[in-house]
mmCIF file of C-alpha atoms and ligand atoms in Angstrom:
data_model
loop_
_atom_site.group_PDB
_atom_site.id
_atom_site.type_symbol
_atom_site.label_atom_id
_atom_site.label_comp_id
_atom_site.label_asym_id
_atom_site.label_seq_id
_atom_site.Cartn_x
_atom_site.Cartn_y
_atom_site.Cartn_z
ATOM 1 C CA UNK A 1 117.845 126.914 143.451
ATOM 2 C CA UNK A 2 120.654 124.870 141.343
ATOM 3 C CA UNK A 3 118.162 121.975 141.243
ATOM 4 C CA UNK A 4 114.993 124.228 140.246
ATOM 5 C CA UNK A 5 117.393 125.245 137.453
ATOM 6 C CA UNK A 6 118.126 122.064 136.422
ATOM 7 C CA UNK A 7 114.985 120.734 136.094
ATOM 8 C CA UNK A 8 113.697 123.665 134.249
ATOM 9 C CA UNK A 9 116.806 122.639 131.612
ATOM 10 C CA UNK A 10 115.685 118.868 132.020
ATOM 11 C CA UNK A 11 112.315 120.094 131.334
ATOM 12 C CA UNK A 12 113.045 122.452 128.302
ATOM 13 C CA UNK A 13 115.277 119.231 127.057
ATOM 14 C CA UNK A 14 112.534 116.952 127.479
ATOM 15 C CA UNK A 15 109.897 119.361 125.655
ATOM 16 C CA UNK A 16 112.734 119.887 122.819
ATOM 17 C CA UNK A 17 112.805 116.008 121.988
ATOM 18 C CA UNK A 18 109.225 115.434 121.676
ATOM 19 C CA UNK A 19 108.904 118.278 119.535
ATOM 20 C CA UNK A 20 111.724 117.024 117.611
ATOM 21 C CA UNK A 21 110.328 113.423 117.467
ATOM 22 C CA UNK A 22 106.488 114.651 116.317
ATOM 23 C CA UNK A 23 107.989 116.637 113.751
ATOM 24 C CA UNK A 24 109.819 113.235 112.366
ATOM 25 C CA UNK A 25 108.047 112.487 109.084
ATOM 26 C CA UNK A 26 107.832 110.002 105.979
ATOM 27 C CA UNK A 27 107.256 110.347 102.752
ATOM 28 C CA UNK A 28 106.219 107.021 100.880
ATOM 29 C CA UNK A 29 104.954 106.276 97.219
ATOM 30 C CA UNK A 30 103.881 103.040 96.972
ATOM 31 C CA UNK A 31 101.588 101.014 94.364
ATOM 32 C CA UNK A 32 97.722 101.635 95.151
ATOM 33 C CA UNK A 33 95.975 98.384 96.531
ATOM 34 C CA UNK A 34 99.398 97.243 97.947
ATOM 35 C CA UNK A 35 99.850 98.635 101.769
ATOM 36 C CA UNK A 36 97.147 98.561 104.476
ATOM 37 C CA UNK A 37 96.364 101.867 105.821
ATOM 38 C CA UNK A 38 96.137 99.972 109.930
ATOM 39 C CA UNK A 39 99.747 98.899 108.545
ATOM 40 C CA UNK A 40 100.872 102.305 108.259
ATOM 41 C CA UNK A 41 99.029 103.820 111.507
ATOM 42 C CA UNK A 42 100.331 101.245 113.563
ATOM 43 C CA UNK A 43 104.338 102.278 112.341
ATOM 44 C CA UNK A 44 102.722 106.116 113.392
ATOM 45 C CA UNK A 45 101.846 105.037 116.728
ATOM 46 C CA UNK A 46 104.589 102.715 117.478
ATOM 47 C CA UNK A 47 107.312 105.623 116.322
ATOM 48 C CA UNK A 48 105.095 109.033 116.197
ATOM 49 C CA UNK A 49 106.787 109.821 112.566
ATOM 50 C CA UNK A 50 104.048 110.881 110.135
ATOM 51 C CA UNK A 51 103.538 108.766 106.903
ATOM 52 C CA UNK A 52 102.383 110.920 104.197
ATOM 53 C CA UNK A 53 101.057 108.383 101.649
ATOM 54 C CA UNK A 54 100.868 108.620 98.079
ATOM 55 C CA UNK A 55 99.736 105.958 95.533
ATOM 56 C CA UNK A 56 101.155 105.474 92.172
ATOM 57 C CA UNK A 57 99.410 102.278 89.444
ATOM 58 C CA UNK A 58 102.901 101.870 87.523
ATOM 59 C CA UNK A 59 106.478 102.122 87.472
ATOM 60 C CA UNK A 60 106.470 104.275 84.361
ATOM 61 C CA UNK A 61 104.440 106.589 86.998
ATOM 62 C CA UNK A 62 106.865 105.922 89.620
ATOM 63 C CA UNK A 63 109.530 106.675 87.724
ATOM 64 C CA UNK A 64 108.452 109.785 85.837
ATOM 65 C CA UNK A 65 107.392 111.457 89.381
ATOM 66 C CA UNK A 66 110.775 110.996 91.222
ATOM 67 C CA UNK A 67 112.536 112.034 88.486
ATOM 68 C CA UNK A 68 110.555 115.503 88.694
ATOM 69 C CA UNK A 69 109.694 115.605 92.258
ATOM 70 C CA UNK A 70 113.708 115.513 93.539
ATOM 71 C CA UNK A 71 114.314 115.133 97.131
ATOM 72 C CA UNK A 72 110.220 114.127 97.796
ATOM 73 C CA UNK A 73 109.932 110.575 98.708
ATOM 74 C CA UNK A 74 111.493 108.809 101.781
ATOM 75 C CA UNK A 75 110.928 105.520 100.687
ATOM 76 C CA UNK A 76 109.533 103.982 97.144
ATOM 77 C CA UNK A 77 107.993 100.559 95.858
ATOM 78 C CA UNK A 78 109.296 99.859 92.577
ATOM 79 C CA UNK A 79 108.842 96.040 90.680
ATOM 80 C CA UNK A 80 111.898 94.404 90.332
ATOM 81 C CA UNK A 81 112.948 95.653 86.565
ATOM 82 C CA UNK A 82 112.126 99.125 87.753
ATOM 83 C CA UNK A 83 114.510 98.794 90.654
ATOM 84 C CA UNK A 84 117.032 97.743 88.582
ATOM 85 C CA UNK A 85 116.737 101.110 85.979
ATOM 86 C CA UNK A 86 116.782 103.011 89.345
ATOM 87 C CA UNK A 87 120.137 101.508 90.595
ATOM 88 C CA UNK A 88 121.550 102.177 87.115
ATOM 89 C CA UNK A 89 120.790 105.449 86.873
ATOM 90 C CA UNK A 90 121.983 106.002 90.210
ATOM 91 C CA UNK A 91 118.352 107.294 92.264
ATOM 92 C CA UNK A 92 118.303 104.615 94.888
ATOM 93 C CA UNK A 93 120.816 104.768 98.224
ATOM 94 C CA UNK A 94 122.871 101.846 99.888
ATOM 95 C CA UNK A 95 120.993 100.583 102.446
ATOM 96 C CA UNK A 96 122.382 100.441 106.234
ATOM 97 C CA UNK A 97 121.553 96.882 106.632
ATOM 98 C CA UNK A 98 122.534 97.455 110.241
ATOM 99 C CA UNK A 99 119.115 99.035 110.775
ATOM 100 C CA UNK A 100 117.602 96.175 109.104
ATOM 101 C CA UNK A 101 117.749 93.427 111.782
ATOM 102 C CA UNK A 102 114.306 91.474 110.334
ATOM 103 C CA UNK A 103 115.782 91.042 106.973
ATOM 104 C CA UNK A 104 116.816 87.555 108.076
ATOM 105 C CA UNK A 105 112.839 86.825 108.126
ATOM 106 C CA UNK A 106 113.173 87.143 104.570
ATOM 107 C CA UNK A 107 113.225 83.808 102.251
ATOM 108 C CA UNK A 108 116.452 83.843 100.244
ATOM 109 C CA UNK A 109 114.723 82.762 97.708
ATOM 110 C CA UNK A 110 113.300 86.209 97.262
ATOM 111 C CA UNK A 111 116.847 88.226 98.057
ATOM 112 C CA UNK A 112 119.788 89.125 96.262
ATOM 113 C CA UNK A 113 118.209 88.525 92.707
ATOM 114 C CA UNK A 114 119.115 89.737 89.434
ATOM 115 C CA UNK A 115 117.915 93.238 90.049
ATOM 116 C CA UNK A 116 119.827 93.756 92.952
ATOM 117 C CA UNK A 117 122.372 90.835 92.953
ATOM 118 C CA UNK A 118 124.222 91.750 96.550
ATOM 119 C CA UNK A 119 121.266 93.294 98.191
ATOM 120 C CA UNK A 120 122.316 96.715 98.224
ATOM 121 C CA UNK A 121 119.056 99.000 97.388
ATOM 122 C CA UNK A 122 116.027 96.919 97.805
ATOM 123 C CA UNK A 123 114.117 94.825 100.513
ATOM 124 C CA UNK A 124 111.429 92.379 98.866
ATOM 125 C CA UNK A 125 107.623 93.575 100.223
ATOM 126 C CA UNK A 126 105.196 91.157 98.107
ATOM 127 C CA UNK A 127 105.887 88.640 95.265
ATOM 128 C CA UNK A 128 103.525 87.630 92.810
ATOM 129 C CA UNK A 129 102.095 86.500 88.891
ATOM 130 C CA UNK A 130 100.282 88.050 85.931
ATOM 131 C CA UNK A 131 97.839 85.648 85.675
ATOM 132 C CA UNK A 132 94.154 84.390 83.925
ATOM 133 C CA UNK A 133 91.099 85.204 85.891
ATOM 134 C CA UNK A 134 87.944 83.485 84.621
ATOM 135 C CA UNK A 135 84.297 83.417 85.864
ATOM 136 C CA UNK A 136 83.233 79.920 85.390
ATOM 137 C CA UNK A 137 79.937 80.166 85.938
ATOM 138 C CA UNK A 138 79.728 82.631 82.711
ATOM 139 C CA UNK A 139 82.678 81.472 80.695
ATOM 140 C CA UNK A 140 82.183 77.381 79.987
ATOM 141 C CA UNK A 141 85.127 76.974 77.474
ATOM 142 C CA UNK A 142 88.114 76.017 78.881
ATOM 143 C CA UNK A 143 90.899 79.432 79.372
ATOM 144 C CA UNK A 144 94.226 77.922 79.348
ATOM 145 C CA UNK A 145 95.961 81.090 77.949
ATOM 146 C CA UNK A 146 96.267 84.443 76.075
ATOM 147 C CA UNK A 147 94.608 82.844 72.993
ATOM 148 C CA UNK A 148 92.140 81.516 74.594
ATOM 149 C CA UNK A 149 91.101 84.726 76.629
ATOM 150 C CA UNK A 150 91.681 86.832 73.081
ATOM 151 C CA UNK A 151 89.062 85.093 71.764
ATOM 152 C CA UNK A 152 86.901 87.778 69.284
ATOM 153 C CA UNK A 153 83.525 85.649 71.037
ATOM 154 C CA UNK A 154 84.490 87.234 74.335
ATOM 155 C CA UNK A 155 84.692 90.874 73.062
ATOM 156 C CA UNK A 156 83.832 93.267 75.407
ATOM 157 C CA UNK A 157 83.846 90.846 78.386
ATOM 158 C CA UNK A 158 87.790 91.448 79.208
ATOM 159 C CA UNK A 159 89.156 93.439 81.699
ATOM 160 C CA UNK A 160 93.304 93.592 81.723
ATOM 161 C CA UNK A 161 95.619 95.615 83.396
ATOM 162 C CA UNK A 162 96.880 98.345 82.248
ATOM 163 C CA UNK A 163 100.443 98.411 81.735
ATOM 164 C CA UNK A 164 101.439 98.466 78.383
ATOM 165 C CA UNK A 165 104.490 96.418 79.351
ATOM 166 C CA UNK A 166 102.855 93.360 80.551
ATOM 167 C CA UNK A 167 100.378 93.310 77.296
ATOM 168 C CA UNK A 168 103.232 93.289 75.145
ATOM 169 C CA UNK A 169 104.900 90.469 77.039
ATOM 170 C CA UNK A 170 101.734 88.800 76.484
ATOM 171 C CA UNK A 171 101.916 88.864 72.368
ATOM 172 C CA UNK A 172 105.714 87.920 72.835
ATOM 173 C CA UNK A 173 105.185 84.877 74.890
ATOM 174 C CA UNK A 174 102.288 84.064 72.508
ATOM 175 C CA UNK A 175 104.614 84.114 69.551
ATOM 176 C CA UNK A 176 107.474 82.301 71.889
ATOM 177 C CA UNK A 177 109.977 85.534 71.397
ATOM 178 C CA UNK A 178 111.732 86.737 74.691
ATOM 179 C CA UNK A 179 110.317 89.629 76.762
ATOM 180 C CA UNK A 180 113.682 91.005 78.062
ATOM 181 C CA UNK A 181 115.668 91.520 74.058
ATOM 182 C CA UNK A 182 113.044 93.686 73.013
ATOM 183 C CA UNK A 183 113.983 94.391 69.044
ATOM 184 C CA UNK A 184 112.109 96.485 66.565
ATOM 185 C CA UNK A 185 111.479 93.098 64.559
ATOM 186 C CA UNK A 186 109.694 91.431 67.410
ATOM 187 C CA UNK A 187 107.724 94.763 68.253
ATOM 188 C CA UNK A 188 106.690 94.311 64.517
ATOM 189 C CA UNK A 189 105.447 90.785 65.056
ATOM 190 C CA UNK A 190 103.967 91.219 68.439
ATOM 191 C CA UNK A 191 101.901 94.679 66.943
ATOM 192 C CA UNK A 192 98.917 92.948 64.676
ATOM 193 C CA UNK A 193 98.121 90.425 67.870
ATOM 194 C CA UNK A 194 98.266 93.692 70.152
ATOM 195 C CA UNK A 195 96.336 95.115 67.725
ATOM 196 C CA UNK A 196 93.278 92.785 67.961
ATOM 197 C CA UNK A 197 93.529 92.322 71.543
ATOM 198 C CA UNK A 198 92.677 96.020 72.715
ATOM 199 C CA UNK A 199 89.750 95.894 70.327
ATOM 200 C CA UNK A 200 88.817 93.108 72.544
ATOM 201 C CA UNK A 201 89.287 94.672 75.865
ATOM 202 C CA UNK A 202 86.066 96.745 77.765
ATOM 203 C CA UNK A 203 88.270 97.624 80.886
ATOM 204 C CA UNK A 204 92.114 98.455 81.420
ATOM 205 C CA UNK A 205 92.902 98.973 84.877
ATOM 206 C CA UNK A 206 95.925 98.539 87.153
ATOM 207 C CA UNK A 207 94.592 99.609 90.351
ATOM 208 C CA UNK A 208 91.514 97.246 91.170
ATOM 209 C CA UNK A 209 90.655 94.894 87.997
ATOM 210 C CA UNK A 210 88.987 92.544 90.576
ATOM 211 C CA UNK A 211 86.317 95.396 90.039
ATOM 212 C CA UNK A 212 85.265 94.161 87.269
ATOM 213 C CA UNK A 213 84.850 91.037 87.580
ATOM 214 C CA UNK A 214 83.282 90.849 91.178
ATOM 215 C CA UNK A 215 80.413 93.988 89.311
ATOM 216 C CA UNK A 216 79.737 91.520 86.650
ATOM 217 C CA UNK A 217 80.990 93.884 84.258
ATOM 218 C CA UNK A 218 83.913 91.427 83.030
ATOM 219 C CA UNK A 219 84.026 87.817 82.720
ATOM 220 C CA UNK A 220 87.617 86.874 81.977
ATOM 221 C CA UNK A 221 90.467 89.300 83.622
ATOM 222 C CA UNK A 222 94.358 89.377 83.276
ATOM 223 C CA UNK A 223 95.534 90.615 86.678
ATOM 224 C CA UNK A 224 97.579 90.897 89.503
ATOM 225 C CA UNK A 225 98.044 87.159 90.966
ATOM 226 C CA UNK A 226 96.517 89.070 94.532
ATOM 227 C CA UNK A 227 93.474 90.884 92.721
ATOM 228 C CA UNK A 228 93.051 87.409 91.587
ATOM 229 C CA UNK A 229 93.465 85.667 95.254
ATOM 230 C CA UNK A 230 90.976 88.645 96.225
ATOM 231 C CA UNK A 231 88.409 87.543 93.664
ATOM 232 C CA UNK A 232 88.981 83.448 95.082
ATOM 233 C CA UNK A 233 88.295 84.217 98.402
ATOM 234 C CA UNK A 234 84.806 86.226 97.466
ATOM 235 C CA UNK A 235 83.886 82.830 95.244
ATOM 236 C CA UNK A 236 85.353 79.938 94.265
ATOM 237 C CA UNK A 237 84.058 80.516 90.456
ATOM 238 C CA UNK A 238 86.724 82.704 89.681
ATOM 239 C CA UNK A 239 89.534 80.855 88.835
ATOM 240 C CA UNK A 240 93.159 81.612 88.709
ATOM 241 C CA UNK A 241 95.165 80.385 85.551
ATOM 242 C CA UNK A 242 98.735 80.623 85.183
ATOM 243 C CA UNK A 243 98.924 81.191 81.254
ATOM 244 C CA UNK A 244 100.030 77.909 79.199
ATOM 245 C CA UNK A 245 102.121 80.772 76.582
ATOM 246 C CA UNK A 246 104.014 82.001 79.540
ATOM 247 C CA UNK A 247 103.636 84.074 82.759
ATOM 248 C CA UNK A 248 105.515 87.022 84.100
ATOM 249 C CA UNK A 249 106.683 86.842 87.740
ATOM 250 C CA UNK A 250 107.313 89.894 89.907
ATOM 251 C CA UNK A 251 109.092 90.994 93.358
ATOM 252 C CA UNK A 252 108.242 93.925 94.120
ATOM 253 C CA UNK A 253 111.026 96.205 96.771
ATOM 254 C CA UNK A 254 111.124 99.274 99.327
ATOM 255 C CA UNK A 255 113.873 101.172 98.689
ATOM 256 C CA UNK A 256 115.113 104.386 99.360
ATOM 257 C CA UNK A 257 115.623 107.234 96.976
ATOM 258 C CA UNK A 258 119.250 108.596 96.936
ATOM 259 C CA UNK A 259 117.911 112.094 97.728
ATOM 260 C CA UNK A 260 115.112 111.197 100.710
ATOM 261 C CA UNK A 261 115.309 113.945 103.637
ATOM 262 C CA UNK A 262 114.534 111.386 105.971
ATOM 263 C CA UNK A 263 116.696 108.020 105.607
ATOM 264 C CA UNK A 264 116.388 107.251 109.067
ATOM 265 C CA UNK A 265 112.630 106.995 109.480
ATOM 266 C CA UNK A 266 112.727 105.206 106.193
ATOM 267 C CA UNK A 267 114.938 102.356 107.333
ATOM 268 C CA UNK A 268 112.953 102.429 110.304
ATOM 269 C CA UNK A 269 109.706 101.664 108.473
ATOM 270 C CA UNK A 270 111.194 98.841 105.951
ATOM 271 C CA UNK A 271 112.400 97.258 109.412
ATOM 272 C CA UNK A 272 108.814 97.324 110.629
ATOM 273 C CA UNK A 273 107.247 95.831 107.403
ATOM 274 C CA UNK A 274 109.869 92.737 107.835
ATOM 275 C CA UNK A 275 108.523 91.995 111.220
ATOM 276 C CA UNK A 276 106.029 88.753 110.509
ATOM 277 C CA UNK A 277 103.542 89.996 113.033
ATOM 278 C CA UNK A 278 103.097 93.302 110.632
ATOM 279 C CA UNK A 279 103.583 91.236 107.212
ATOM 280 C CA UNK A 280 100.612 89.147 108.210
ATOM 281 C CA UNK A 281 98.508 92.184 108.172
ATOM 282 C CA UNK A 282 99.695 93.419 104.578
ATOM 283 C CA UNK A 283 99.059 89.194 103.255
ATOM 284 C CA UNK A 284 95.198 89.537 104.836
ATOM 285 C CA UNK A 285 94.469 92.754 103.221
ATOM 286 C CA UNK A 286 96.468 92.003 99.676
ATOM 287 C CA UNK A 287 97.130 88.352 99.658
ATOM 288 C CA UNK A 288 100.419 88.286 96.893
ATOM 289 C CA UNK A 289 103.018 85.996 97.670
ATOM 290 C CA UNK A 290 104.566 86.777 100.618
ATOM 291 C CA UNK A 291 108.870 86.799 100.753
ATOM 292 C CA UNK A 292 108.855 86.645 104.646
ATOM 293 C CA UNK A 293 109.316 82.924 105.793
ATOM 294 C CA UNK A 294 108.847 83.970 109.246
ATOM 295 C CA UNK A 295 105.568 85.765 108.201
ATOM 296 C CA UNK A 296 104.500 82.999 106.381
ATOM 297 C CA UNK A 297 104.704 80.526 108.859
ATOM 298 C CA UNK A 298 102.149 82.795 110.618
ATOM 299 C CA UNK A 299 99.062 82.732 107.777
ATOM 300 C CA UNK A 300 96.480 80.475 107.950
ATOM 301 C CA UNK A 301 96.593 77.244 105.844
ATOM 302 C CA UNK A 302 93.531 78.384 103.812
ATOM 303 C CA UNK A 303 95.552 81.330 102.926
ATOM 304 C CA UNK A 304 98.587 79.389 102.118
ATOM 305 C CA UNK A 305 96.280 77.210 99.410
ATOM 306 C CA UNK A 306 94.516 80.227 97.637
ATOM 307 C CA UNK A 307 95.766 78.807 94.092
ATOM 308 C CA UNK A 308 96.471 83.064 93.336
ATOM 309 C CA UNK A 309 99.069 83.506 96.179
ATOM 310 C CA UNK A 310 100.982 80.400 96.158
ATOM 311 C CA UNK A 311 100.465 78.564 92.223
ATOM 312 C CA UNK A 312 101.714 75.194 92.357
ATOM 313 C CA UNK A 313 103.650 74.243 89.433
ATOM 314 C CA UNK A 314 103.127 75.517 86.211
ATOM 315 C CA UNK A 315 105.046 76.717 82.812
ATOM 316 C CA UNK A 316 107.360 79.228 81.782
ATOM 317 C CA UNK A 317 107.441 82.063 84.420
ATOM 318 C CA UNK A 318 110.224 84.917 84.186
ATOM 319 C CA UNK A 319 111.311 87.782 85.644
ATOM 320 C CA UNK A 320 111.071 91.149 83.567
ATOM 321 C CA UNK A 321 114.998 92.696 83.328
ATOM 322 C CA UNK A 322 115.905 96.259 82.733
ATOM 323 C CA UNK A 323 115.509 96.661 78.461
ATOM 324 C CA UNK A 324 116.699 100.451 78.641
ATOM 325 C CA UNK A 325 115.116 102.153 75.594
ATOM 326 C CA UNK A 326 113.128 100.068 74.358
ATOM 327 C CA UNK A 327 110.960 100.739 77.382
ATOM 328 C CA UNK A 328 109.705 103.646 75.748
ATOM 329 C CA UNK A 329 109.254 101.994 72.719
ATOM 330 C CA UNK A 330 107.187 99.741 73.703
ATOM 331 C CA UNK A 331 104.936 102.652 75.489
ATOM 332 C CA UNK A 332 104.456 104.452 71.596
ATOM 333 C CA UNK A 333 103.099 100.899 70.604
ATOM 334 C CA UNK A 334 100.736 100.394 72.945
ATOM 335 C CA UNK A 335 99.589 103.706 73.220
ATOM 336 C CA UNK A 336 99.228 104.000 69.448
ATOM 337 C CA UNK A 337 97.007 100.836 69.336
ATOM 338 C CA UNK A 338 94.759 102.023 72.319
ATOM 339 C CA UNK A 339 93.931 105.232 70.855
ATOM 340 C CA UNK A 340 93.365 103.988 67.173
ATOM 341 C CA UNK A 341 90.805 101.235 68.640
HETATM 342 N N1 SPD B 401 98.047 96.911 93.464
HETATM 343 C C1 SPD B 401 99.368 96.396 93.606
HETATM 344 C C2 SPD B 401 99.937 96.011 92.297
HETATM 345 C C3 SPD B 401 101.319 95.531 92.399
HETATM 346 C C4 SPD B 401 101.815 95.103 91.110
HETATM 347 N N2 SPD B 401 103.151 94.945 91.084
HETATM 348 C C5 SPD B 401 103.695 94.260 89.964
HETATM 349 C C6 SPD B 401 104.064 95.094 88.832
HETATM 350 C C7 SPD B 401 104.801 94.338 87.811
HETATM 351 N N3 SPD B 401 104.835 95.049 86.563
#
């Protein structure tokens, strides 16, 4: 009878944990176009906690939702700067790097940057440029940079993304100012080239520019360096130019809100993205510039030469930095200029 009983409570215990462990769930906002969905059901199946996925096409968006939506998200995807306006304004938590054991897959090259100088908050996902797309076969001059994109001949034939930061690092590099000391002076000279380019422009999209271009709608694109590694591997006439004015770079994190519900499940998932056999997947599907040396040794050598994911050489490329306030100045400039055009 004692053993029936104890089975029963072995039983009841066993019932309790599964319940327990199907009811474990995860809450991540991440950039559209950015993580595989096979990515995500393979972390389900592996763990049984339930990704609820939600997509987001900027950090202003990012931002402005976990600001209002508290406690929502288990685990977010900001760019670099962005990360670095999180920290600051306290949203992000430390990260137990004790449940991170892959982050030594991770290219140092790619960690402990100026965001996020002692690798507190954020774990690198994909790296990439803002970079020149051009359809040689329609476009015969030769596109070395902004000016030569913002040219009034190809009116109408430009898609860009839209982010009303990157455009207005565009005009600054153009002019040679800096793009992290934003001052109402440069804003002033940056605002007539603005100006003319959005008269220019037929599409502004952040999500999937490569649209665009692959529809034959567009015939020169400033994108996303992997929506322009997509476009390569459909056809070799689209080609990838890292801008002769200047070019921004990006790393973009995972990191975990300070208010997530469900830490655990979070630092559970971030660990799974660092393993190379599961950052593979996300380089095949969005083919950025992958941070994981252990992943990388792992992609083929055409992927590794797509001129998009891994640029050899060129000119000026920075990071983007936290400019505070002027953020939101440079949103009323751009916005102001699209809706006058
Ligand atoms: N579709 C994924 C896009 C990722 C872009 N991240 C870089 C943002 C830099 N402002």
């Amino acid at each position: 009878m004692k053993s029936y009983l104890r089975l029963l409570a072995a039983l009841a215990a066993l019932a309790f944990a599964v319940s327990a462990r199907a009811a474990e769930e995860l809450n991540l906002f991440g950039w559209s176009e950015y993580i595989p969905q096979p990515v995500i059901d393979g972390f389900t199946k592996e763990t049984g906690i339930k990704v609820n996925f939600e997509t987001y096409s900027s950090n202003e968006e990012l931002l402005s939702k976990l600001v209002a939506g508290g406690g929502s998200y288990d685990i977010v995807q900001p760019s670099d700067y962005t990360a670095e306006v999180m920290i600051r304004q306290k949203l992000l938590a430390p990260l137990d790097l004790s449940k991170l054991p892959h982050l030594k897959n991770l290219d140092p090259e790619f960690t402990h940057c100026g965001h996020d100088p002692e690798g507190k908050y954020t774990v690198p996902y994909m790296s990439g440029t803002v970079g020149i797309v051009v359809n040689t076969e329609r476009v015969k001059t030769p596109i070395k940079g902004y000016r030569d994109v913002f040219d009034p001949k190809f009116k109408g034939r430009i898609v860009v993304l839209n982010d009303n930061r990157e455009i207005v690092s565009w005009a600054l590099d153009t002019l040679n100012l800096p793009v992290n000391t934003i001052t109402a002076a440069n804003l002033a000279k940056a605002r007539p080239l603005v100006a003319d380019w959005v008269k220019l422009v037929k599409v502004f999209d952040s999500d999937s520019p490569k649209t665009a271009l692959l529809n034959g709608d567009c015939d020169l694109g400033i994108v996303w360096s992997g929506e322009a590694a997509i476009l390569w591997n459909q056809s070799k006439k689209f080609q990838y130019v890292i801008p002769a004015e200047g070019a921004h770079r990006f790393i973009d994190v995972l990191a975990i809100p300070a208010e997530a519900k469900n830490k655990d499940a979070a630092h559970k998932f971030i660990d799974y993205i660092l393993r190379p056999e599961v950052s593979v997947l996300i380089s095949d599907a969005f083919p950025y510039t992958n941070p994981n040396a252990e992943a990388r040794k792992h992609l083929s050598a055409e992927a590794l030469a797509n001129p998009a994911s891994y640029p050899k050489g060129g000119g000026k490329i920075e990071t983007f930095r936290d400019i505070g306030k002027a953020a939101a100045d440079i949103d009323r400039l751009v916005t102001d200029l699209k809706s006058a055009r």
